[in-house]
Amino acid sequence: MDLRELLGELEQLGEENDATVKQKELKYLNITRDTGEFLAVLIKASAVRQALEVGTSNGYSTLWLASALPADGHVTTLEVSPHKIEQASQNFKRAKLDHKITVVQGDASDYLSKDGVQFDLIFLDADRSKYIEFARHVIARVRPGGLLICDNAVSHASEMEEFIRFLKNTGEFTTVTVPIGKGEFVACKSA
């Protein structure tokens, strides 16, 4: 299937699902198309090869990330819901991008607290209330010169306030909030 068609299908599915489903854990809460386009530009402009996404959902944002990466690029994406992982994995296969994506089921805090590879770009789009819990670990996982991007920086500014303040106070990042989609907080780690 053509990637643009699949993204369009997932956009419509996300809107319909989120308009009718009451339980938050069953909503997709996908990024907006302009956010996907913004992420793709950042990935290409920054020569990102290794990306980490926290919050896979049905894989819509993961597809934007993976499709923007070079041929040898890779996305690791974290998700707690087995149901969403199953849907996302099917979407990755349909897009023929599954070879560039590793899905890890589990809590982001557990994954981030382990010593591991640093990433060129980390995209946070999950339970914002937990960001402050793993802030130090996520900072350690961003390579020098790398990017940390958080969705919902405008739409849920109060929930992001403590995390953003913490990042700014480290002195390790140059930051900006970009009013695209639901608002993207972009932090570039000092090289």
GROMACS .gro file of C-alpha atoms in nm:
model
  191
    1MET     CA    1   0.000   0.000   0.000
    2ASP     CA    2   0.115   0.353  -0.075
    3LEU     CA    3   0.234   0.527   0.242
    4ARG     CA    4   0.029   0.841   0.176
    5GLU     CA    5  -0.287   0.633   0.139
    6LEU     CA    6  -0.215   0.443   0.459
    7LEU     CA    7  -0.144   0.764   0.652
    8GLY     CA    8  -0.473   0.910   0.524
    9GLU     CA    9  -0.657   0.595   0.627
   10LEU     CA   10  -0.502   0.606   0.975
   11GLU     CA   11  -0.587   0.975   1.014
   12GLN     CA   12  -0.953   0.905   0.938
   13LEU     CA   13  -0.957   0.596   1.161
   14GLY     CA   14  -0.798   0.795   1.444
   15GLU     CA   15  -1.050   1.077   1.421
   16GLU     CA   16  -1.347   0.838   1.408
   17ASN     CA   17  -1.214   0.620   1.690
   18ASP     CA   18  -1.128   0.907   1.923
   19ALA     CA   19  -1.466   1.074   1.863
   20THR     CA   20  -1.658   0.764   1.971
   21VAL     CA   21  -1.440   0.581   2.225
   22LYS     CA   22  -1.471   0.697   2.585
   23GLN     CA   23  -1.184   0.503   2.749
   24LYS     CA   24  -0.858   0.695   2.717
   25GLU     CA   25  -0.647   0.378   2.683
   26LEU     CA   26  -0.848   0.281   2.372
   27LYS     CA   27  -0.807   0.619   2.201
   28TYR     CA   28  -0.529   0.655   1.943
   29LEU     CA   29  -0.454   1.022   2.018
   30ASN     CA   30  -0.242   1.046   1.704
   31ILE     CA   31  -0.027   1.342   1.614
   32THR     CA   32  -0.159   1.578   1.348
   33ARG     CA   33  -0.047   1.556   0.985
   34ASP     CA   34   0.147   1.883   1.010
   35THR     CA   35   0.329   1.745   1.314
   36GLY     CA   36   0.425   1.439   1.110
   37GLU     CA   37   0.552   1.662   0.831
   38PHE     CA   38   0.746   1.871   1.084
   39LEU     CA   39   0.908   1.560   1.234
   40ALA     CA   40   1.003   1.437   0.886
   41VAL     CA   41   1.174   1.769   0.806
   42LEU     CA   42   1.364   1.766   1.138
   43ILE     CA   43   1.479   1.408   1.080
   44LYS     CA   44   1.608   1.485   0.732
   45ALA     CA   45   1.765   1.820   0.823
   46SER     CA   46   1.938   1.674   1.129
   47ALA     CA   47   2.059   1.355   0.954
   48VAL     CA   48   1.887   1.140   1.215
   49ARG     CA   49   1.965   0.770   1.184
   50GLN     CA   50   1.853   0.633   1.523
   51ALA     CA   51   1.520   0.743   1.673
   52LEU     CA   52   1.329   0.647   1.984
   53GLU     CA   53   0.956   0.701   2.019
   54VAL     CA   54   0.775   0.676   2.352
   55GLY     CA   55   0.409   0.600   2.276
   56THR     CA   56   0.344   0.393   1.962
   57SER     CA   57  -0.036   0.380   1.967
   58ASN     CA   58  -0.146   0.248   1.625
   59GLY     CA   59   0.185   0.344   1.466
   60TYR     CA   60   0.079   0.660   1.283
   61SER     CA   61   0.363   0.878   1.417
   62THR     CA   62   0.608   0.588   1.391
   63LEU     CA   63   0.540   0.570   1.017
   64TRP     CA   64   0.624   0.940   0.981
   65LEU     CA   65   0.951   0.884   1.169
   66ALA     CA   66   1.054   0.566   0.985
   67SER     CA   67   0.967   0.697   0.639
   68ALA     CA   68   1.187   1.005   0.688
   69LEU     CA   69   1.493   0.809   0.797
   70PRO     CA   70   1.768   0.707   0.556
   71ALA     CA   71   1.781   0.346   0.431
   72ASP     CA   72   2.002   0.242   0.725
   73GLY     CA   73   1.795   0.435   0.982
   74HIS     CA   74   1.595   0.273   1.259
   75VAL     CA   75   1.314   0.358   1.502
   76THR     CA   76   1.268   0.188   1.838
   77THR     CA   77   0.916   0.252   1.966
   78LEU     CA   78   0.780   0.182   2.315
   79GLU     CA   79   0.419   0.091   2.392
   80VAL     CA   80   0.247  -0.071   2.691
   81SER     CA   81  -0.076  -0.185   2.519
   82PRO     CA   82  -0.057  -0.527   2.346
   83HIS     CA   83  -0.368  -0.436   2.144
   84LYS     CA   84  -0.206  -0.120   2.007
   85ILE     CA   85   0.121  -0.303   1.939
   86GLU     CA   86  -0.067  -0.557   1.728
   87GLN     CA   87  -0.237  -0.281   1.527
   88ALA     CA   88   0.086  -0.086   1.484
   89SER     CA   89   0.280  -0.393   1.373
   90GLN     CA   90   0.021  -0.462   1.104
   91ASN     CA   91   0.045  -0.101   0.986
   92PHE     CA   92   0.425  -0.120   0.971
   93LYS     CA   93   0.401  -0.430   0.749
   94ARG     CA   94   0.139  -0.267   0.528
   95ALA     CA   95   0.370   0.032   0.479
   96LYS     CA   96   0.666  -0.201   0.413
   97LEU     CA   97   0.862  -0.020   0.684
   98ASP     CA   98   0.865  -0.296   0.946
   99HIS     CA   99   1.235  -0.366   0.875
  100LYS     CA  100   1.318  -0.016   1.008
  101ILE     CA  101   1.109  -0.044   1.328
  102THR     CA  102   1.153  -0.234   1.654
  103VAL     CA  103   0.854  -0.236   1.889
  104VAL     CA  104   0.925  -0.282   2.259
  105GLN     CA  105   0.634  -0.363   2.487
  106GLY     CA  106   0.674  -0.218   2.831
  107ASP     CA  107   0.701   0.085   3.050
  108ALA     CA  108   0.918   0.369   2.921
  109SER     CA  109   1.073   0.424   3.265
  110ASP     CA  110   1.204   0.068   3.270
  111TYR     CA  111   1.347   0.092   2.918
  112LEU     CA  112   1.505   0.434   2.965
  113SER     CA  113   1.660   0.354   3.305
  114LYS     CA  114   1.875   0.077   3.156
  115ASP     CA  115   2.212   0.170   3.014
  116GLY     CA  116   2.184   0.167   2.642
  117VAL     CA  117   2.233   0.331   2.310
  118GLN     CA  118   2.194   0.703   2.267
  119PHE     CA  119   1.953   0.829   2.003
  120ASP     CA  120   1.976   1.109   1.749
  121LEU     CA  121   1.610   1.192   1.816
  122ILE     CA  122   1.367   1.101   2.091
  123PHE     CA  123   0.996   1.171   2.042
  124LEU     CA  124   0.776   1.170   2.353
  125ASP     CA  125   0.405   1.123   2.294
  126ALA     CA  126   0.272   0.920   2.585
  127ASP     CA  127   0.150   0.971   2.941
  128ARG     CA  128   0.282   1.322   3.013
  129SER     CA  129   0.244   1.277   3.389
  130LYS     CA  130   0.533   1.025   3.381
  131TYR     CA  131   0.782   1.239   3.188
  132ILE     CA  132   0.929   1.397   3.499
  133GLU     CA  133   0.987   1.049   3.648
  134PHE     CA  134   1.223   0.951   3.368
  135ALA     CA  135   1.356   1.296   3.278
  136ARG     CA  136   1.716   1.225   3.381
  137HIS     CA  137   1.715   0.894   3.193
  138VAL     CA  138   1.573   1.042   2.874
  139ILE     CA  139   1.833   1.320   2.882
  140ALA     CA  140   2.108   1.057   2.907
  141ARG     CA  141   1.965   0.879   2.600
  142VAL     CA  142   1.980   1.189   2.374
  143ARG     CA  143   2.320   1.202   2.204
  144PRO     CA  144   2.512   1.531   2.210
  145GLY     CA  145   2.369   1.742   1.929
  146GLY     CA  146   2.055   1.527   1.927
  147LEU     CA  147   1.690   1.628   1.952
  148LEU     CA  148   1.422   1.566   2.212
  149ILE     CA  149   1.071   1.646   2.090
  150CYS     CA  150   0.753   1.637   2.297
  151ASP     CA  151   0.402   1.647   2.152
  152ASN     CA  152   0.115   1.834   2.323
  153ALA     CA  153   0.333   2.120   2.450
  154VAL     CA  154   0.056   2.372   2.376
  155SER     CA  155  -0.261   2.163   2.409
  156HIS     CA  156  -0.152   2.026   2.749
  157ALA     CA  157   0.093   2.296   2.857
  158SER     CA  158   0.013   2.267   3.227
  159GLU     CA  159   0.090   1.893   3.223
  160MET     CA  160   0.422   1.958   3.047
  161GLU     CA  161   0.528   2.258   3.256
  162GLU     CA  162   0.737   2.077   3.521
  163PHE     CA  163   0.915   1.856   3.264
  164ILE     CA  164   0.994   2.148   3.034
  165ARG     CA  165   1.121   2.358   3.325
  166PHE     CA  166   1.343   2.068   3.436
  167LEU     CA  167   1.494   2.031   3.087
  168LYS     CA  168   1.556   2.403   3.052
  169ASN     CA  169   1.719   2.420   3.397
  170THR     CA  170   1.975   2.151   3.308
  171GLY     CA  171   2.151   2.401   3.084
  172GLU     CA  172   2.211   2.117   2.836
  173PHE     CA  173   1.948   2.216   2.580
  174THR     CA  174   1.852   2.494   2.344
  175THR     CA  175   1.471   2.485   2.336
  176VAL     CA  176   1.170   2.621   2.152
  177THR     CA  177   0.798   2.547   2.149
  178VAL     CA  178   0.664   2.535   1.794
  179PRO     CA  179   0.289   2.598   1.743
  180ILE     CA  180   0.236   2.311   1.499
  181GLY     CA  181  -0.040   2.060   1.562
  182LYS     CA  182  -0.090   2.033   1.936
  183GLY     CA  183   0.239   2.213   1.999
  184GLU     CA  184   0.587   2.064   1.975
  185PHE     CA  185   0.850   2.127   2.239
  186VAL     CA  186   1.187   2.090   2.066
  187ALA     CA  187   1.509   2.062   2.265
  188CYS     CA  188   1.852   2.032   2.103
  189LYS     CA  189   2.120   1.890   2.333
  190SER     CA  190   2.452   2.072   2.339
  191ALA     CA  191   2.722   1.897   2.137
   0.00000   0.00000   0.00000
